[in-house]
PDB file of C-alpha atoms in Angstrom:
ATOM      1  CA  MET A 560     110.129  99.536 110.771  1.00 52.00           C
ATOM      2  CA  GLN A 561     108.519  97.395 108.123  1.00 57.00           C
ATOM      3  CA  ILE A 562     104.855  96.379 108.245  1.00 53.00           C
ATOM      4  CA  ARG A 563     105.429  92.757 109.188  1.00 54.00           C
ATOM      5  CA  HIS A 564     107.429  93.781 112.262  1.00 56.00           C
ATOM      6  CA  TYR A 565     104.563  95.997 113.413  1.00 52.00           C
ATOM      7  CA  VAL A 566     101.900  93.321 112.949  1.00 49.00           C
ATOM      8  CA  ILE A 567     103.882  90.780 114.965  1.00 51.00           C
ATOM      9  CA  LEU A 568     104.771  93.373 117.597  1.00 55.00           C
ATOM     10  CA  LEU A 569     101.243  94.706 118.103  1.00 51.00           C
ATOM     11  CA  PHE A 570      99.837  91.222 118.634  1.00 49.00           C
ATOM     12  CA  TRP A 571     102.669  90.350 121.006  1.00 50.00           C
ATOM     13  CA  ILE A 572     102.051  93.496 123.060  1.00 52.00           C
ATOM     14  CA  LEU A 573      98.344  92.673 123.391  1.00 48.00           C
ATOM     15  CA  VAL A 574      98.869  89.127 124.623  1.00 49.00           C
ATOM     16  CA  SER A 575     101.927  89.851 126.730  1.00 52.00           C
ATOM     17  CA  GLN A 576     100.324  92.766 128.574  1.00 48.00           C
ATOM     18  CA  ILE A 577      97.484  90.470 129.593  1.00 44.00           C
ATOM     19  CA  THR A 578      99.732  87.623 130.753  1.00 46.00           C
ATOM     20  CA  ALA A 579     102.116  89.987 132.566  1.00 46.00           C
ATOM     21  CA  LEU A 580      99.384  91.951 134.340  1.00 42.00           C
ATOM     22  CA  ASN A 581     100.915  91.615 137.780  1.00 43.00           C
ATOM     23  CA  ALA A 582     104.505  92.375 136.773  1.00 43.00           C
ATOM     24  CA  ARG A 583     106.123  95.241 138.682  1.00 44.00           C
ATOM     25  CA  GLU A 584     109.151  97.378 137.973  1.00 45.00           C
ATOM     26  CA  VAL A 585     110.960  96.211 141.067  1.00 41.00           C
ATOM     27  CA  LEU A 586     113.957  94.030 141.654  1.00 42.00           C
ATOM     28  CA  SER A 587     113.326  90.380 142.321  1.00 41.00           C
ATOM     29  CA  PRO A 588     114.566  89.075 145.671  1.00 42.00           C
ATOM     30  CA  ALA A 589     118.262  88.427 145.899  1.00 41.00           C
ATOM     31  CA  ASP A 590     117.639  84.776 146.598  1.00 40.00           C
ATOM     32  CA  SER A 591     116.044  82.567 143.964  1.00 43.00           C
ATOM     33  CA  THR A 592     112.230  82.560 143.955  1.00 47.00           C
ATOM     34  CA  PRO A 593     110.483  79.348 142.881  1.00 52.00           C
ATOM     35  CA  VAL A 594     109.139  79.765 139.370  1.00 52.00           C
ATOM     36  CA  ASN A 595     105.546  78.915 138.611  1.00 57.00           C
ATOM     37  CA  LYS A 596     106.522  76.019 136.359  1.00 61.00           C
ATOM     38  CA  ALA A 597     103.105  75.397 134.874  1.00 61.00           C
ATOM     39  CA  PHE A 598     102.764  79.035 133.870  1.00 57.00           C
ATOM     40  CA  ALA A 599     106.366  79.119 132.635  1.00 60.00           C
ATOM     41  CA  TYR A 600     105.746  76.087 130.415  1.00 64.00           C
ATOM     42  CA  ARG A 601     102.585  77.652 129.033  1.00 61.00           C
ATOM     43  CA  ALA A 602     104.399  80.922 128.342  1.00 61.00           C
ATOM     44  CA  ALA A 603     107.274  79.114 126.621  1.00 65.00           C
ATOM     45  CA  ALA A 604     104.872  77.004 124.561  1.00 67.00           C
ATOM     46  CA  PHE A 605     102.833  80.029 123.573  1.00 60.00           C
ATOM     47  CA  THR A 606     105.932  82.011 122.587  1.00 64.00           C
ATOM     48  CA  SER A 607     107.260  79.137 120.473  1.00 67.00           C
ATOM     49  CA  LEU A 608     103.953  78.513 118.726  1.00 68.00           C
ATOM     50  CA  TYR A 609     103.242  82.187 118.271  1.00 60.00           C
ATOM     51  CA  TYR A 610     106.643  83.006 116.848  1.00 63.00           C
ATOM     52  CA  GLY A 611     106.902  79.895 114.692  1.00 68.00           C
ATOM     53  CA  GLY A 612     103.437  80.600 113.351  1.00 67.00           C
ATOM     54  CA  SER A 613     104.347  84.221 112.692  1.00 63.00           C
ATOM     55  CA  LEU A 614     107.365  83.232 110.605  1.00 64.00           C
ATOM     56  CA  TYR A 615     105.251  80.725 108.693  1.00 65.00           C
ATOM     57  CA  VAL A 616     102.574  83.313 107.969  1.00 62.00           C
ATOM     58  CA  LEU A 617     105.197  85.818 106.836  1.00 62.00           C
ATOM     59  CA  GLY A 618     106.585  83.238 104.441  1.00 62.00           C
ATOM     60  CA  LYS A 619     103.128  82.610 102.977  1.00 60.00           C
ATOM     61  CA  THR A 620     101.997  86.245 102.811  1.00 57.00           C
ATOM     62  CA  TRP A 621     104.684  88.922 102.956  1.00 64.00           C
ATOM     63  CA  TYR A 622     107.233  86.990 100.885  1.00 71.00           C
ATOM     64  CA  LYS A 623     104.821  85.024  98.699  1.00 68.00           C
ATOM     65  CA  ASP A 624     105.234  87.288  95.655  1.00 71.00           C
ATOM     66  CA  ARG A 625     108.985  87.564  96.078  1.00 78.00           C
ATOM     67  CA  GLU A 626     111.556  85.354  94.411  1.00 84.00           C
ATOM     68  CA  ARG A 627     113.953  83.432  96.623  1.00 85.00           C
ATOM     69  CA  ALA A 628     117.540  84.565  96.230  1.00 88.00           C
ATOM     70  CA  SER A 629     120.972  83.747  97.552  1.00 92.00           C
ATOM     71  CA  PHE A 630     121.686  85.481 100.837  1.00 92.00           C
ATOM     72  CA  HIS A 631     122.437  89.145 100.199  1.00 93.00           C
ATOM     73  CA  PHE A 632     122.790  92.447 102.018  1.00 94.00           C
ATOM     74  CA  TYR A 633     120.839  95.690 101.765  1.00 93.00           C
ATOM     75  CA  ASN A 634     121.980  99.105 102.961  1.00 93.00           C
ATOM     76  CA  ASP A 635     118.864 101.037 103.964  1.00 92.00           C
ATOM     77  CA  ASN A 636     120.474 103.169 106.645  1.00 94.00           C
ATOM     78  CA  MET A 637     119.366 106.387 104.959  1.00 93.00           C
ATOM     79  CA  GLY A 638     115.835 105.160 104.326  1.00 93.00           C
ATOM     80  CA  TYR A 639     112.946 107.308 105.544  1.00 96.00           C
ATOM     81  CA  LEU A 640     115.426 109.673 107.218  1.00 97.00           C
ATOM     82  CA  GLN A 641     116.113 106.949 109.839  1.00 96.00           C
ATOM     83  CA  VAL A 642     112.510 106.825 111.070  1.00 96.00           C
ATOM     84  CA  ASP A 643     112.478 103.151 110.027  1.00 93.00           C
ATOM     85  CA  LYS A 644     115.551 102.466 112.170  1.00 95.00           C
ATOM     86  CA  LEU A 645     113.932 104.037 115.209  1.00 96.00           C
ATOM     87  CA  GLY A 646     110.987 101.721 114.551  1.00 93.00           C
ATOM     88  CA  HIS A 647     113.293  98.702 114.634  1.00 92.00           C
ATOM     89  CA  MET A 648     114.777  99.981 117.873  1.00 95.00           C
ATOM     90  CA  TYR A 649     111.267 100.386 119.267  1.00 94.00           C
ATOM     91  CA  GLY A 650     110.458  96.763 118.436  1.00 90.00           C
ATOM     92  CA  GLY A 651     113.619  95.535 120.153  1.00 92.00           C
ATOM     93  CA  TYR A 652     112.867  97.673 123.201  1.00 94.00           C
ATOM     94  CA  VAL A 653     109.256  96.542 123.603  1.00 92.00           C
ATOM     95  CA  TYR A 654     110.033  92.831 123.169  1.00 89.00           C
ATOM     96  CA  SER A 655     112.895  93.044 125.667  1.00 92.00           C
ATOM     97  CA  TYR A 656     110.940  95.120 128.180  1.00 93.00           C
ATOM     98  CA  ILE A 657     108.071  92.628 128.169  1.00 88.00           C
ATOM     99  CA  GLY A 658     110.491  89.697 128.258  1.00 87.00           C
ATOM    100  CA  TYR A 659     112.373  91.047 131.255  1.00 91.00           C
ATOM    101  CA  PHE A 660     109.405  91.957 133.429  1.00 89.00           C
ATOM    102  CA  GLY A 661     107.479  88.908 132.248  1.00 83.00           C
ATOM    103  CA  LEU A 662     110.226  86.618 133.562  1.00 84.00           C
ATOM    104  CA  LEU A 663     110.303  88.506 136.854  1.00 86.00           C
ATOM    105  CA  LYS A 664     106.575  87.952 137.096  1.00 81.00           C
ATOM    106  CA  LEU A 665     107.159  84.225 136.636  1.00 79.00           C
ATOM    107  CA  GLY A 666     109.512  84.280 139.613  1.00 80.00           C
ATOM    108  CA  ALA A 667     112.825  84.253 137.772  1.00 83.00           C
ATOM    109  CA  THR A 668     115.828  85.851 139.415  1.00 86.00           C
ATOM    110  CA  ARG A 669     116.910  89.237 138.199  1.00 90.00           C
ATOM    111  CA  HIS A 670     120.061  87.667 136.764  1.00 89.00           C
ATOM    112  CA  ASP A 671     118.111  85.178 134.657  1.00 87.00           C
ATOM    113  CA  ALA A 672     115.567  87.774 133.601  1.00 87.00           C
ATOM    114  CA  LEU A 673     118.385  90.005 132.380  1.00 91.00           C
ATOM    115  CA  ILE A 674     120.009  87.224 130.357  1.00 89.00           C
ATOM    116  CA  PHE A 675     116.910  85.649 128.835  1.00 85.00           C
ATOM    117  CA  GLY A 676     114.356  88.459 128.971  1.00 85.00           C
ATOM    118  CA  SER A 677     116.154  91.701 128.188  1.00 90.00           C
ATOM    119  CA  THR A 678     117.702  90.164 125.065  1.00 90.00           C
ATOM    120  CA  LEU A 679     114.351  88.993 123.698  1.00 86.00           C
ATOM    121  CA  GLY A 680     114.026  91.888 121.258  1.00 86.00           C
ATOM    122  CA  PHE A 681     117.243  90.990 119.485  1.00 89.00           C
ATOM    123  CA  VAL A 682     116.482  87.254 119.538  1.00 85.00           C
ATOM    124  CA  LEU A 683     112.953  87.545 118.122  1.00 84.00           C
ATOM    125  CA  GLN A 684     113.818  90.004 115.376  1.00 86.00           C
ATOM    126  CA  PHE A 685     117.033  88.386 114.159  1.00 87.00           C
ATOM    127  CA  PRO A 686     115.377  85.506 112.206  1.00 83.00           C
ATOM    128  CA  ILE A 687     113.196  88.012 110.344  1.00 83.00           C
ATOM    129  CA  GLU A 688     116.296  89.897 109.250  1.00 87.00           C
ATOM    130  CA  ILE A 689     117.766  86.604 108.011  1.00 86.00           C
ATOM    131  CA  MET A 690     114.593  85.944 106.004  1.00 83.00           C
ATOM    132  CA  ASP A 691     114.888  89.397 104.434  1.00 86.00           C
ATOM    133  CA  GLY A 692     118.305  88.409 103.150  1.00 88.00           C
ATOM    134  CA  LEU A 693     116.846  85.448 101.258  1.00 86.00           C
ATOM    135  CA  TYR A 694     114.277  87.302  99.132  1.00 85.00           C
ATOM    136  CA  GLU A 695     114.512  89.660  96.197  1.00 85.00           C
ATOM    137  CA  GLY A 696     113.476  93.216  96.978  1.00 81.00           C
ATOM    138  CA  TYR A 697     114.763  92.936 100.531  1.00 86.00           C
ATOM    139  CA  GLY A 698     118.100  92.087 102.048  1.00 90.00           C
ATOM    140  CA  PHE A 699     119.933  91.563 105.300  1.00 94.00           C
ATOM    141  CA  SER A 700     120.467  94.990 106.850  1.00 94.00           C
ATOM    142  CA  TRP A 701     123.237  95.624 109.357  1.00 96.00           C
ATOM    143  CA  GLY A 702     121.443  98.869 110.197  1.00 95.00           C
ATOM    144  CA  ASP A 703     118.346  96.929 111.231  1.00 94.00           C
ATOM    145  CA  ILE A 704     120.469  94.604 113.355  1.00 95.00           C
ATOM    146  CA  ALA A 705     122.128  97.571 115.059  1.00 96.00           C
ATOM    147  CA  ALA A 706     118.751  99.202 115.745  1.00 95.00           C
ATOM    148  CA  ASN A 707     117.254  95.973 117.115  1.00 94.00           C
ATOM    149  CA  THR A 708     120.289  95.582 119.372  1.00 96.00           C
ATOM    150  CA  MET A 709     120.018  99.155 120.641  1.00 97.00           C
ATOM    151  CA  GLY A 710     116.393  98.537 121.610  1.00 96.00           C
ATOM    152  CA  SER A 711     117.319  95.532 123.716  1.00 95.00           C
ATOM    153  CA  ALA A 712     120.367  97.335 125.106  1.00 96.00           C
ATOM    154  CA  LEU A 713     118.162 100.184 126.344  1.00 97.00           C
ATOM    155  CA  VAL A 714     116.388  97.732 128.648  1.00 96.00           C
ATOM    156  CA  LEU A 715     119.499  95.802 129.680  1.00 96.00           C
ATOM    157  CA  GLY A 716     121.669  98.878 130.156  1.00 96.00           C
ATOM    158  CA  GLN A 717     119.215 100.668 132.417  1.00 96.00           C
ATOM    159  CA  GLU A 718     118.839  97.639 134.652  1.00 95.00           C
ATOM    160  CA  LEU A 719     122.599  97.274 134.955  1.00 95.00           C
ATOM    161  CA  LEU A 720     123.224 100.980 135.557  1.00 94.00           C
ATOM    162  CA  PHE A 721     120.151 102.118 137.495  1.00 93.00           C
ATOM    163  CA  GLN A 722     118.288  98.951 138.541  1.00 92.00           C
ATOM    164  CA  GLU A 723     115.123 100.467 137.069  1.00 91.00           C
ATOM    165  CA  GLN A 724     113.618 101.568 133.751  1.00 93.00           C
ATOM    166  CA  TRP A 725     113.431 105.298 134.332  1.00 92.00           C
ATOM    167  CA  LEU A 726     113.892 106.102 130.628  1.00 95.00           C
ATOM    168  CA  LYS A 727     110.953 104.924 128.501  1.00 96.00           C
ATOM    169  CA  TYR A 728     111.005 104.583 124.721  1.00 97.00           C
ATOM    170  CA  LYS A 729     107.611 105.457 123.240  1.00 96.00           C
ATOM    171  CA  PHE A 730     105.744 105.805 119.968  1.00 95.00           C
ATOM    172  CA  SER A 731     103.033 108.146 118.712  1.00 95.00           C
ATOM    173  CA  TYR A 732     101.225 108.359 115.399  1.00 94.00           C
ATOM    174  CA  TRP A 733      98.997 110.917 113.751  1.00 93.00           C
ATOM    175  CA  GLU A 734      97.898 110.507 110.150  1.00 93.00           C
ATOM    176  CA  SER A 735      99.875 113.033 108.123  1.00 94.00           C
ATOM    177  CA  VAL A 736      98.600 115.476 105.529  1.00 93.00           C
ATOM    178  CA  TYR A 737     100.726 113.638 102.963  1.00 95.00           C
ATOM    179  CA  SER A 738      98.773 110.391 103.157  1.00 92.00           C
ATOM    180  CA  GLY A 739      95.681 111.905 101.558  1.00 89.00           C
ATOM    181  CA  LYS A 740      97.723 113.201  98.610  1.00 91.00           C
ATOM    182  CA  ALA A 741      99.529 109.940  97.833  1.00 92.00           C
ATOM    183  CA  ASN A 742      96.751 108.093  95.936  1.00 91.00           C
ATOM    184  CA  GLY A 743      97.152 105.070  98.192  1.00 90.00           C
ATOM    185  CA  PHE A 744     100.958 104.934  98.206  1.00 92.00           C
ATOM    186  CA  LEU A 745     100.991 105.663 101.948  1.00 92.00           C
ATOM    187  CA  GLY A 746      97.980 103.442 102.642  1.00 87.00           C
ATOM    188  CA  THR A 747      94.350 103.375 101.644  1.00 87.00           C
ATOM    189  CA  ASN A 748      92.736 103.681 105.092  1.00 87.00           C
ATOM    190  CA  THR A 749      93.608 104.801 108.600  1.00 85.00           C
ATOM    191  CA  PHE A 750      94.711 101.340 109.731  1.00 81.00           C
ATOM    192  CA  ASN A 751      97.223 100.560 107.003  1.00 81.00           C
ATOM    193  CA  ARG A 752      98.456 104.150 106.952  1.00 87.00           C
ATOM    194  CA  ILE A 753      99.756 103.549 110.473  1.00 87.00           C
ATOM    195  CA  PHE A 754     102.207 101.097 108.927  1.00 83.00           C
ATOM    196  CA  ASN A 755     102.958 102.892 105.647  1.00 88.00           C
ATOM    197  CA  ASP A 756     102.866 106.586 106.501  1.00 94.00           C
ATOM    198  CA  TYR A 757     106.227 107.173 108.170  1.00 95.00           C
ATOM    199  CA  ASN A 758     105.466 110.903 108.141  1.00 97.00           C
ATOM    200  CA  GLY A 759     103.021 110.298 110.986  1.00 95.00           C
ATOM    201  CA  HIS A 760     105.502 108.389 113.169  1.00 96.00           C
ATOM    202  CA  THR A 761     107.251 109.976 116.124  1.00 97.00           C
ATOM    203  CA  TYR A 762     109.573 108.149 118.523  1.00 98.00           C
ATOM    204  CA  TRP A 763     110.206 109.502 121.999  1.00 98.00           C
ATOM    205  CA  LEU A 764     112.572 109.106 124.916  1.00 98.00           C
ATOM    206  CA  SER A 765     110.522 109.899 128.015  1.00 97.00           C
ATOM    207  CA  PHE A 766     111.998 110.419 131.489  1.00 95.00           C
ATOM    208  CA  PRO A 767     110.809 111.738 134.896  1.00 94.00           C
ATOM    209  CA  VAL A 768     110.877 115.518 135.183  1.00 94.00           C
ATOM    210  CA  ASN A 769     111.752 115.292 138.872  1.00 91.00           C
ATOM    211  CA  ARG A 770     115.131 113.801 137.948  1.00 86.00           C
ATOM    212  CA  LEU A 771     116.173 117.283 136.814  1.00 86.00           C
ATOM    213  CA  PRO A 772     117.709 119.751 139.322  1.00 86.00           C
ATOM    214  CA  ALA A 773     115.281 121.587 141.642  1.00 81.00           C
ATOM    215  CA  THR A 774     112.287 119.566 140.451  1.00 84.00           C
ATOM    216  CA  SER A 775     111.999 116.954 143.205  1.00 84.00           C
ATOM    217  CA  PHE A 776     108.615 118.392 144.259  1.00 89.00           C
ATOM    218  CA  LEU A 777     107.022 117.284 140.959  1.00 91.00           C
ATOM    219  CA  PRO A 778     105.082 113.991 140.810  1.00 92.00           C
ATOM    220  CA  ASP A 779     106.920 110.807 139.800  1.00 91.00           C
ATOM    221  CA  TRP A 780     104.573 110.145 136.895  1.00 93.00           C
ATOM    222  CA  LEU A 781     105.178 113.471 135.112  1.00 95.00           C
ATOM    223  CA  ASN A 782     107.723 113.011 132.325  1.00 96.00           C
ATOM    224  CA  LEU A 783     109.634 115.136 129.869  1.00 96.00           C
ATOM    225  CA  ALA A 784     109.920 113.658 126.385  1.00 97.00           C
ATOM    226  CA  VAL A 785     112.229 114.360 123.464  1.00 98.00           C
ATOM    227  CA  GLY A 786     111.030 113.085 120.106  1.00 98.00           C
ATOM    228  CA  TYR A 787     112.165 112.539 116.530  1.00 98.00           C
ATOM    229  CA  GLY A 788     110.171 112.271 113.328  1.00 97.00           C
ATOM    230  CA  ALA A 789     110.365 113.252 109.668  1.00 98.00           C
ATOM    231  CA  ASN A 790     107.992 114.704 107.095  1.00 97.00           C
ATOM    232  CA  GLY A 791     107.601 115.157 103.353  1.00 96.00           C
ATOM    233  CA  MET A 792     108.431 111.530 102.537  1.00 97.00           C
ATOM    234  CA  TYR A 793     106.838 109.793  99.543  1.00 96.00           C
ATOM    235  CA  GLY A 794     109.445 107.065  99.299  1.00 94.00           C
ATOM    236  CA  GLU A 795     112.264 105.329 101.143  1.00 93.00           C
ATOM    237  CA  PHE A 796     115.279 107.245  99.815  1.00 95.00           C
ATOM    238  CA  GLU A 797     113.737 109.880  97.562  1.00 95.00           C
ATOM    239  CA  ASN A 798     110.228 110.972  96.716  1.00 96.00           C
ATOM    240  CA  ILE A 799     108.306 109.433  93.842  1.00 95.00           C
ATOM    241  CA  THR A 800     106.534 111.771  91.428  1.00 93.00           C
ATOM    242  CA  SER A 801     103.445 109.660  90.647  1.00 93.00           C
ATOM    243  CA  TYR A 802     101.632 106.553  91.814  1.00 93.00           C
ATOM    244  CA  ASN A 803      99.078 104.503  89.866  1.00 90.00           C
ATOM    245  CA  GLY A 804      99.014 107.168  87.189  1.00 88.00           C
ATOM    246  CA  VAL A 805      98.308 110.059  89.562  1.00 91.00           C
ATOM    247  CA  ALA A 806     100.866 112.821  90.144  1.00 93.00           C
ATOM    248  CA  ILE A 807     102.155 113.263  93.694  1.00 94.00           C
ATOM    249  CA  PRO A 808     102.905 116.820  94.868  1.00 92.00           C
ATOM    250  CA  GLU A 809     106.542 117.831  95.126  1.00 93.00           C
ATOM    251  CA  THR A 810     107.567 118.153  98.774  1.00 95.00           C
ATOM    252  CA  GLU A 811     110.704 118.741 100.808  1.00 96.00           C
ATOM    253  CA  ARG A 812     111.877 115.944 103.080  1.00 97.00           C
ATOM    254  CA  TYR A 813     112.880 117.217 106.509  1.00 98.00           C
ATOM    255  CA  ARG A 814     113.596 116.052 110.059  1.00 98.00           C
ATOM    256  CA  GLN A 815     111.680 117.063 113.187  1.00 98.00           C
ATOM    257  CA  TYR A 816     113.049 117.362 116.741  1.00 98.00           C
ATOM    258  CA  LEU A 817     110.426 117.730 119.448  1.00 98.00           C
ATOM    259  CA  LEU A 818     110.103 118.521 123.143  1.00 98.00           C
ATOM    260  CA  SER A 819     106.964 117.678 125.100  1.00 98.00           C
ATOM    261  CA  LEU A 820     105.499 116.412 128.360  1.00 97.00           C
ATOM    262  CA  ASP A 821     104.366 112.846 128.974  1.00 97.00           C
ATOM    263  CA  ILE A 822     102.980 110.473 131.603  1.00 95.00           C
ATOM    264  CA  ASP A 823     104.740 107.380 132.953  1.00 94.00           C
ATOM    265  CA  TRP A 824     101.797 105.081 133.662  1.00 91.00           C
ATOM    266  CA  THR A 825     103.970 102.528 135.454  1.00 88.00           C
ATOM    267  CA  ARG A 826     104.395 105.049 138.295  1.00 90.00           C
ATOM    268  CA  ILE A 827     100.670 105.502 138.904  1.00 90.00           C
ATOM    269  CA  HIS A 828      99.556 102.960 141.494  1.00 86.00           C
ATOM    270  CA  THR A 829      96.063 101.545 141.610  1.00 87.00           C
ATOM    271  CA  ASN A 830      94.348  98.487 143.094  1.00 88.00           C
ATOM    272  CA  SER A 831      92.041  98.178 140.102  1.00 88.00           C
ATOM    273  CA  ARG A 832      93.068  95.260 137.897  1.00 83.00           C
ATOM    274  CA  PHE A 833      91.339  96.886 134.945  1.00 85.00           C
ATOM    275  CA  LEU A 834      93.344 100.092 135.378  1.00 85.00           C
ATOM    276  CA  GLN A 835      96.521  98.085 135.872  1.00 81.00           C
ATOM    277  CA  LEU A 836      95.925  96.385 132.538  1.00 80.00           C
ATOM    278  CA  LEU A 837      95.016  99.675 130.876  1.00 83.00           C
ATOM    279  CA  PHE A 838      98.101 101.455 132.212  1.00 84.00           C
ATOM    280  CA  LYS A 839     100.395  98.616 131.160  1.00 81.00           C
ATOM    281  CA  GLY A 840      98.963  98.727 127.674  1.00 79.00           C
ATOM    282  CA  MET A 841      99.824 102.430 127.529  1.00 88.00           C
ATOM    283  CA  THR A 842     103.414 101.984 128.714  1.00 90.00           C
ATOM    284  CA  PHE A 843     104.857 102.256 125.221  1.00 93.00           C
ATOM    285  CA  VAL A 844     102.598 105.022 123.875  1.00 93.00           C
ATOM    286  CA  LYS A 845     103.359 108.741 124.146  1.00 95.00           C
ATOM    287  CA  MET A 846     100.446 110.816 125.440  1.00 93.00           C
ATOM    288  CA  PRO A 847      99.219 113.912 123.547  1.00 95.00           C
ATOM    289  CA  PHE A 848     100.594 117.115 125.081  1.00 97.00           C
ATOM    290  CA  PRO A 849     101.641 120.596 123.962  1.00 97.00           C
ATOM    291  CA  SER A 850     104.954 120.347 122.107  1.00 98.00           C
ATOM    292  CA  LEU A 851     107.751 122.433 120.632  1.00 98.00           C
ATOM    293  CA  GLU A 852     109.408 121.551 117.330  1.00 98.00           C
ATOM    294  CA  TYR A 853     112.641 122.489 115.656  1.00 98.00           C
ATOM    295  CA  ASN A 854     113.157 121.040 112.180  1.00 98.00           C
ATOM    296  CA  SER A 855     115.929 120.702 109.615  1.00 97.00           C
ATOM    297  CA  LYS A 856     114.419 123.561 107.588  1.00 96.00           C
ATOM    298  CA  GLY A 857     115.457 125.865 110.437  1.00 96.00           C
ATOM    299  CA  GLN A 858     111.899 126.430 111.655  1.00 97.00           C
ATOM    300  CA  PHE A 859     110.550 126.567 115.199  1.00 97.00           C
ATOM    301  CA  LYS A 860     106.936 125.515 115.693  1.00 96.00           C
ATOM    302  CA  GLY A 861     104.576 125.141 118.615  1.00 97.00           C
ATOM    303  CA  TYR A 862     101.601 122.788 118.966  1.00 96.00           C
ATOM    304  CA  TRP A 863      98.813 123.021 121.523  1.00 95.00           C
ATOM    305  CA  ILE A 864      98.480 119.239 121.162  1.00 94.00           C
ATOM    306  CA  TYR A 865     100.936 116.982 119.366  1.00 94.00           C
ATOM    307  CA  TYR A 866     100.623 113.265 118.906  1.00 86.00           C
TER     308      TYR A 866
END
């Protein structure tokens, strides 16, 4: 997931979690509930201004040093061992999740929230993919479109099949050992390494443990999580050997498959508005827990804490 997607997404999460504080993961009434029109207008106006402004800023910053080009395509499906694609899926999921429950909070019917909210991830990310196709060095990626769509479909599909979001898609990051050996290629400080150091990214599917056989006695908030990440990457498709005149160590690129525990904060009930806000902000973040790893080098590893 490219840096500009993350910047837009992080800001959207912050604002949307505040405005959707009272949203609940429950079905709206079967009959139509009057929508708070004033709040709906404000939300629509904010979304339009925010998104229009974001595209403008991207045009003046991210693309400013890039030449305009005729619309073209770019196949990056093998880039970063698909970690980037899982990032795109994550963006689509988060936008759609917030859109769906945000509309329910406004009083929309479940039908309308599904149509206009659960598709928000695809809708918001599609123009950015179009812009990529108009600049040199980038390109329109069908892989990105597919990943964005899968993120939105994860929200929509669960509501249609289960009438709830029991499967959560989450993200965790821990600065990798590779970032300090890259002479700035993977970022120059902790903040920008979050966006550049794909080695530190892990994406998780988290679901209630008590959905498994003979586990109904376990609490609703205790989850089991399966994760995917990759390591050894100093480049999108293959590793570079030097950066800014400094040699970069030779490493092996490999995939990681992980198993861990997690917490579903949406299933912990509290009357504290502060805790409600805090828990909602943590909805999309995997909690540190002991983890098991199997990787494409054929190794099994265990971690007392993995994040």
